[in-house]
Short mmCIF file of C-alpha atoms in Angstrom, two decimals:
data_model
loop_
_atom_site.label_atom_id
_atom_site.label_comp_id
_atom_site.label_asym_id
_atom_site.label_seq_id
_atom_site.Cartn_x
_atom_site.Cartn_y
_atom_site.Cartn_z
CA MET A 183 -23.21 -18.11 16.58
CA ARG A 184 -24.09 -16.01 13.57
CA ALA A 185 -22.33 -12.66 13.78
CA ARG A 186 -22.39 -9.43 11.85
CA ILE A 187 -19.27 -7.32 11.89
CA LEU A 188 -19.89 -3.70 11.01
CA ILE A 189 -16.77 -1.94 9.77
CA ARG A 190 -16.73 1.81 9.29
CA PRO A 191 -14.09 4.50 8.72
CA LYS A 192 -12.59 5.72 11.99
CA ALA A 193 -14.01 9.00 13.27
CA GLY A 194 -11.95 11.94 12.07
CA ILE A 195 -10.74 10.25 8.88
CA LEU A 196 -12.09 11.92 5.79
CA ASP A 197 -14.74 9.66 4.23
CA PRO A 198 -15.35 10.82 0.65
CA GLN A 199 -17.80 7.95 0.03
CA GLY A 200 -19.99 9.08 2.93
CA GLN A 201 -19.77 12.69 1.75
CA THR A 202 -20.78 11.76 -1.78
CA VAL A 203 -23.84 9.85 -0.54
CA GLU A 204 -24.71 12.72 1.80
CA ARG A 205 -24.70 15.14 -1.13
CA ALA A 206 -26.67 12.80 -3.37
CA LEU A 207 -29.63 12.30 -1.02
CA PRO A 208 -30.88 15.93 -1.00
CA ALA A 209 -30.50 15.95 -4.78
CA LEU A 210 -33.18 13.23 -4.82
CA GLY A 211 -35.41 15.14 -2.42
CA PHE A 212 -34.34 13.40 0.81
CA GLU A 213 -33.64 16.31 3.14
CA GLY A 214 -32.43 16.27 6.73
CA VAL A 215 -29.70 13.62 6.43
CA ALA A 216 -26.31 14.20 8.07
CA ASN A 217 -23.14 12.35 9.13
CA VAL A 218 -23.32 9.67 6.44
CA HIS A 219 -20.55 7.06 6.54
CA VAL A 220 -20.11 4.11 4.22
CA GLY A 221 -18.48 0.96 5.55
CA ARG A 222 -18.56 -2.81 5.10
CA LEU A 223 -20.57 -5.66 6.57
CA VAL A 224 -19.04 -9.09 7.18
CA GLU A 225 -21.46 -11.86 8.14
CA LEU A 226 -20.24 -15.19 9.43
CA ASP A 227 -21.09 -18.28 11.46
CA VAL A 228 -18.51 -18.81 14.17
CA GLU A 229 -18.01 -21.63 16.67
CA ASP A 230 -16.07 -19.60 19.22
CA PRO A 231 -17.30 -15.97 19.23
CA SER A 232 -14.71 -15.00 21.84
CA ARG A 233 -12.18 -15.05 18.99
CA LEU A 234 -14.05 -12.49 16.89
CA PRO A 235 -12.17 -9.41 18.20
CA GLU A 236 -8.89 -11.12 17.36
CA MET A 237 -10.17 -11.90 13.83
CA CYS A 238 -11.19 -8.28 13.39
CA GLU A 239 -7.81 -6.96 14.50
CA ALA A 240 -5.84 -9.43 12.39
CA LEU A 241 -7.76 -9.42 9.13
CA LEU A 242 -11.35 -8.23 8.90
CA ALA A 243 -10.62 -4.59 9.78
CA ASN A 244 -7.53 -2.39 9.72
CA PRO A 245 -7.62 -0.85 13.22
CA LEU A 246 -5.51 2.10 12.05
CA ILE A 247 -8.25 3.38 9.74
CA GLU A 248 -11.41 1.45 10.67
CA ASP A 249 -13.61 0.82 13.70
CA TYR A 250 -15.52 -2.43 13.99
CA GLU A 251 -18.58 -3.49 15.93
CA ILE A 252 -19.59 -7.10 16.52
CA VAL A 253 -23.35 -7.76 16.56
CA GLU A 254 -24.99 -11.10 17.25
CA ALA A 255 -27.43 -11.96 14.49
CA ALA A 256 -30.30 -14.43 14.23
CA LYS A 257 -29.37 -17.58 12.30
CA GLY A 258 -30.59 -17.44 8.75
CA PRO A 259 -32.58 -20.23 7.11
CA MET B 119 25.71 -8.03 -9.84
CA THR B 120 22.70 -7.18 -7.65
CA ARG B 121 19.90 -9.75 -7.91
CA PHE B 122 16.36 -8.41 -7.58
CA GLY B 123 13.45 -10.69 -6.74
CA VAL B 124 10.03 -9.43 -7.86
CA LEU B 125 7.05 -10.98 -6.07
CA GLN B 126 4.12 -12.24 -8.09
CA PHE B 127 0.70 -12.65 -6.44
CA PRO B 128 -2.47 -13.74 -8.21
CA GLY B 129 -3.67 -10.38 -9.53
CA SER B 130 -0.28 -8.67 -9.74
CA CYS B 131 0.01 -6.78 -13.04
CA ASP B 132 3.23 -4.75 -12.94
CA GLU B 133 5.66 -7.51 -12.06
CA ARG B 134 6.99 -7.85 -15.61
CA ASP B 135 7.74 -4.13 -15.89
CA ALA B 136 9.49 -4.36 -12.50
CA VAL B 137 11.62 -7.27 -13.73
CA HIS B 138 12.46 -5.32 -16.89
CA ALA B 139 13.36 -2.17 -14.93
CA ALA B 140 15.49 -4.04 -12.40
CA SER B 141 17.26 -5.92 -15.18
CA LEU B 142 18.55 -2.57 -16.48
CA VAL B 143 20.61 -2.13 -13.32
CA GLY B 144 21.08 -5.73 -12.19
CA GLU B 145 19.58 -9.19 -12.58
CA ALA B 146 15.92 -9.83 -11.89
CA GLU B 147 13.61 -12.80 -11.47
CA LEU B 148 10.03 -13.45 -10.41
CA LEU B 149 9.21 -15.00 -7.03
CA TRP B 150 5.79 -16.72 -6.94
CA HIS B 151 3.65 -15.95 -3.87
CA GLN B 152 3.76 -19.55 -2.65
CA GLU B 153 7.55 -19.71 -2.46
CA ARG B 154 8.96 -19.88 1.03
CA ASP B 155 12.46 -18.68 0.35
CA LEU B 156 13.76 -15.76 -1.62
CA ARG B 157 16.44 -17.78 -3.50
CA GLY B 158 19.18 -15.58 -2.10
CA VAL B 159 18.19 -12.37 -3.91
CA ASP B 160 19.81 -9.11 -2.75
CA ALA B 161 16.68 -6.95 -2.97
CA VAL B 162 12.92 -7.53 -3.16
CA ILE B 163 10.31 -5.58 -5.13
CA VAL B 164 6.64 -5.96 -4.19
CA PRO B 165 4.97 -4.85 -7.42
CA GLY B 166 1.73 -3.12 -8.33
CA GLY B 167 -1.54 -4.70 -9.32
CA PHE B 168 -4.59 -6.07 -7.58
CA SER B 169 -3.28 -8.93 -5.45
CA TYR B 170 -6.05 -11.39 -4.58
CA GLY B 171 -8.50 -9.09 -6.37
CA ASP B 172 -8.13 -6.45 -3.64
CA HIS B 173 -10.74 -8.45 -1.73
CA LEU B 174 -11.67 -7.23 1.75
CA ARG B 175 -9.13 -4.34 1.64
CA VAL B 176 -6.25 -3.56 -0.68
CA GLY B 177 -3.22 -5.65 0.30
CA ALA B 178 -5.05 -7.36 3.17
CA ILE B 179 -4.89 -10.92 1.85
CA ALA B 180 -1.49 -10.77 0.14
CA ARG B 181 0.27 -10.07 3.41
CA PHE B 182 -0.61 -13.60 4.57
CA SER B 183 0.86 -15.37 1.54
CA PRO B 184 3.81 -17.72 2.22
CA VAL B 185 6.37 -15.55 0.43
CA MET B 186 5.59 -12.62 2.74
CA VAL B 187 6.92 -14.57 5.73
CA ALA B 188 10.28 -14.68 3.97
CA VAL B 189 10.02 -11.01 2.95
CA GLU B 190 9.33 -9.97 6.54
CA ARG B 191 12.35 -11.91 7.76
CA PHE B 192 14.48 -10.40 4.95
CA ALA B 193 13.26 -6.87 5.71
CA ARG B 194 13.80 -7.16 9.45
CA ALA B 195 17.36 -8.35 8.77
CA GLY B 196 18.00 -5.14 6.80
CA GLY B 197 17.42 -6.42 3.26
CA PRO B 198 16.22 -3.75 0.81
CA VAL B 199 12.51 -4.02 -0.02
CA LEU B 200 10.60 -1.71 -2.37
CA GLY B 201 6.79 -1.68 -2.40
CA ILE B 202 5.21 -0.03 -5.43
CA CYS B 203 1.49 0.85 -5.52
CA ASN B 204 -0.28 -2.36 -4.44
CA GLY B 205 3.10 -3.45 -3.06
CA PHE B 206 3.10 -0.35 -0.84
CA GLN B 207 -0.40 -1.27 0.37
CA VAL B 208 0.77 -4.82 1.12
CA LEU B 209 3.80 -3.60 3.12
CA CYS B 210 1.56 -1.28 5.18
CA GLU B 211 -0.89 -4.11 5.87
CA ALA B 212 2.03 -6.34 6.87
CA GLY B 213 3.23 -3.74 9.36
CA LEU B 214 6.59 -3.34 7.61
CA LEU B 215 5.72 0.30 6.92
CA PRO B 216 3.67 2.71 9.04
CA GLY B 217 0.27 4.02 7.91
CA ALA B 218 -2.37 2.89 5.44
CA LEU B 219 -3.74 3.77 1.99
CA LEU B 220 -7.30 5.09 1.66
CA PRO B 221 -9.43 5.74 -1.45
CA ASN B 222 -8.39 8.82 -3.44
CA LEU B 223 -10.39 11.86 -2.33
CA SER B 224 -11.91 12.00 -5.82
CA LEU B 225 -12.95 8.32 -5.46
CA ARG B 226 -11.72 7.97 -9.03
CA PHE B 227 -8.98 5.97 -10.69
CA VAL B 228 -6.34 8.47 -11.79
CA CYS B 229 -3.47 7.86 -14.19
CA ARG B 230 -1.01 10.73 -14.61
CA GLN B 231 2.63 11.72 -14.45
CA VAL B 232 3.56 13.18 -11.05
CA GLU B 233 6.57 15.05 -9.74
CA LEU B 234 8.06 13.75 -6.52
CA GLU B 235 10.51 15.61 -4.31
CA VAL B 236 13.26 13.69 -2.55
CA LEU B 237 13.28 14.62 1.16
CA SER B 238 15.94 12.17 2.28
CA ASN B 239 18.69 10.13 0.68
CA ASP B 240 19.61 8.26 3.84
CA GLY B 241 17.52 5.21 2.98
CA ALA B 242 18.59 2.34 0.73
CA TRP B 243 16.39 3.31 -2.23
CA THR B 244 17.21 7.02 -2.60
CA ARG B 245 20.94 6.83 -1.89
CA GLY B 246 21.63 7.83 -5.51
CA CYS B 247 19.35 10.90 -5.41
CA ALA B 248 20.08 14.41 -4.18
CA VAL B 249 17.92 15.89 -1.42
CA GLY B 250 15.49 18.30 -3.10
CA GLU B 251 15.81 16.52 -6.44
CA ARG B 252 12.58 16.08 -8.39
CA LEU B 253 11.61 12.77 -9.96
CA SER B 254 9.01 12.49 -12.70
CA VAL B 255 7.16 9.19 -12.36
CA PRO B 256 3.70 7.99 -13.43
CA ALA B 257 1.01 7.14 -10.86
CA LYS B 258 -2.14 5.08 -11.52
CA HIS B 259 -4.40 4.06 -8.69
CA THR B 260 -7.77 4.41 -6.95
CA THR B 261 -6.62 3.76 -3.38
CA GLY B 262 -3.53 5.87 -2.89
CA ARG B 263 -4.36 8.46 -0.24
CA TYR B 264 -1.63 7.96 2.34
CA TYR B 265 -2.80 8.25 5.92
CA ALA B 266 -1.10 7.99 9.29
CA PRO B 267 -2.29 9.53 12.55
CA VAL B 268 -0.55 12.81 13.45
CA PRO B 269 1.62 11.36 16.28
CA VAL B 270 2.85 8.64 13.91
CA LEU B 271 3.60 11.22 11.21
CA GLU B 272 5.55 13.34 13.68
CA GLU B 273 7.60 10.35 14.75
CA MET B 274 8.24 9.43 11.11
CA ALA B 275 9.38 12.97 10.33
CA ALA B 276 11.66 12.97 13.38
CA HIS B 277 13.28 9.71 12.18
CA GLY B 278 13.60 10.85 8.57
CA GLN B 279 11.14 8.22 7.34
CA ILE B 280 9.26 10.52 4.97
CA ILE B 281 11.46 9.95 1.95
CA LEU B 282 9.39 11.38 -0.93
CA LYS B 283 6.63 13.94 -1.12
CA TYR B 284 4.37 15.06 -3.94
CA ALA B 285 5.67 18.35 -5.36
CA ALA B 286 3.31 21.34 -5.05
CA GLY B 287 0.23 20.75 -7.21
CA HIS B 288 0.88 17.01 -7.64
CA ASN B 289 -0.87 15.54 -4.59
CA PHE B 290 -3.88 14.40 -6.61
CA ASN B 291 -5.01 11.66 -4.22
CA GLY B 292 -5.19 13.76 -1.05
CA SER B 293 -2.34 12.12 0.88
CA VAL B 294 -1.76 13.60 4.34
CA ALA B 295 1.01 16.24 4.35
CA ASP B 296 1.74 15.48 0.65
CA VAL B 297 3.50 12.27 1.71
CA ALA B 298 4.35 10.12 -1.33
CA GLY B 299 6.99 7.65 -0.15
CA VAL B 300 7.75 6.35 3.33
CA ALA B 301 10.46 4.14 4.79
CA ASN B 302 10.75 2.02 7.92
CA ALA B 303 12.92 3.36 10.74
CA ALA B 304 15.97 1.46 9.46
CA GLY B 305 15.56 2.94 5.95
CA ASN B 306 15.80 -0.37 4.05
CA VAL B 307 12.08 -0.68 3.26
CA LEU B 308 10.47 1.96 1.02
CA GLY B 309 6.90 2.18 -0.22
CA LEU B 310 5.34 4.58 -2.72
CA MET B 311 2.20 4.72 -4.85
CA PRO B 312 3.80 6.10 -8.09
CA HIS B 313 5.58 3.64 -10.37
CA PRO B 314 9.35 4.03 -10.77
CA GLU B 315 9.40 0.81 -12.84
CA HIS B 316 7.33 2.58 -15.53
CA ALA B 317 9.86 5.45 -15.74
CA VAL B 318 12.96 3.70 -17.07
CA ASP B 319 12.89 4.56 -20.78
CA ALA B 320 13.12 8.00 -22.41
CA LEU B 321 10.54 6.78 -24.93
CA THR B 322 7.87 6.93 -22.23
CA GLY B 323 8.92 10.34 -20.96
CA SER B 324 11.24 9.80 -18.00
CA THR B 325 14.05 7.60 -16.75
CA ASP B 326 13.90 8.94 -13.19
CA GLY B 327 12.53 5.68 -11.81
CA LEU B 328 15.87 4.02 -12.50
CA LYS B 329 17.48 6.21 -9.85
CA LEU B 330 15.65 4.34 -7.08
CA LEU B 331 16.63 0.94 -8.43
CA ALA B 332 20.20 2.04 -9.14
CA SER B 333 20.50 3.27 -5.54
CA VAL B 334 20.27 -0.34 -4.41
CA ALA B 335 22.25 -1.81 -7.27
CA ALA B 336 25.10 0.70 -7.25
CA PRO B 337 26.97 -0.46 -4.13
CA ALA B 338 27.35 -3.89 -5.71
CA LEU B 339 28.57 -2.44 -9.01
CA VAL B 340 31.50 -0.65 -7.39
#
């Protein structure tokens, strides 16, 4: 399986990167944008997807400060 | 004489200053990240730098290096361990210290002298300091905003694990509750973002950093 793991700052933790982007967009004329958060994307091919949560907890994310979401992706060329 | 072992990961950059600083109060040697035993040292310093290029997350990869297995065993047995800057990040990732380090609120790399206030001298590394004493030490980092959830912070405060805080006006990275240095519950493991190993010579403005190292070395000197 090809998986995408979306990692974002946990709700409630101050995210200065998201805030900076949120302030920059109106400056370029893009109005009406709110709640911007900047995270990371990890893409991988995995033989046993049932182990993905374990991988996220152990290495890919830091559960104290980050939430992760596992999304199945179409296999690339 | 107290023997300090200073870890060296690919990407460490402050290990030589740490060896120099420790050698002023004891003996010091480098321990390469692939070593599996600590050669019988009395204390371990996890130095600053950019271990494994800070890939994925600061400190995330270094915690899995072979030498960290030995450091964890050493720490859990009560051996004194000091994590400085990236070393602090590594110890948090390894679960030897509570909390995590987030990007500075300014999102910028900052290099400046900071004043730290000693909140506790119960732990191994501040035994030689007075409570309320101020230490002047340089800090230089991009990812140094200490964070722990409120219940964890309350528990740490109750157990006297918040050892150092940024003095008023010195919390430039936005750390929660001005926390600058934290210990494990037993008090033998300390982590902080500022660099005591860069404050050991009057020529560079302060020798306060030596007090932390001497706290560990002193019992052996008696």
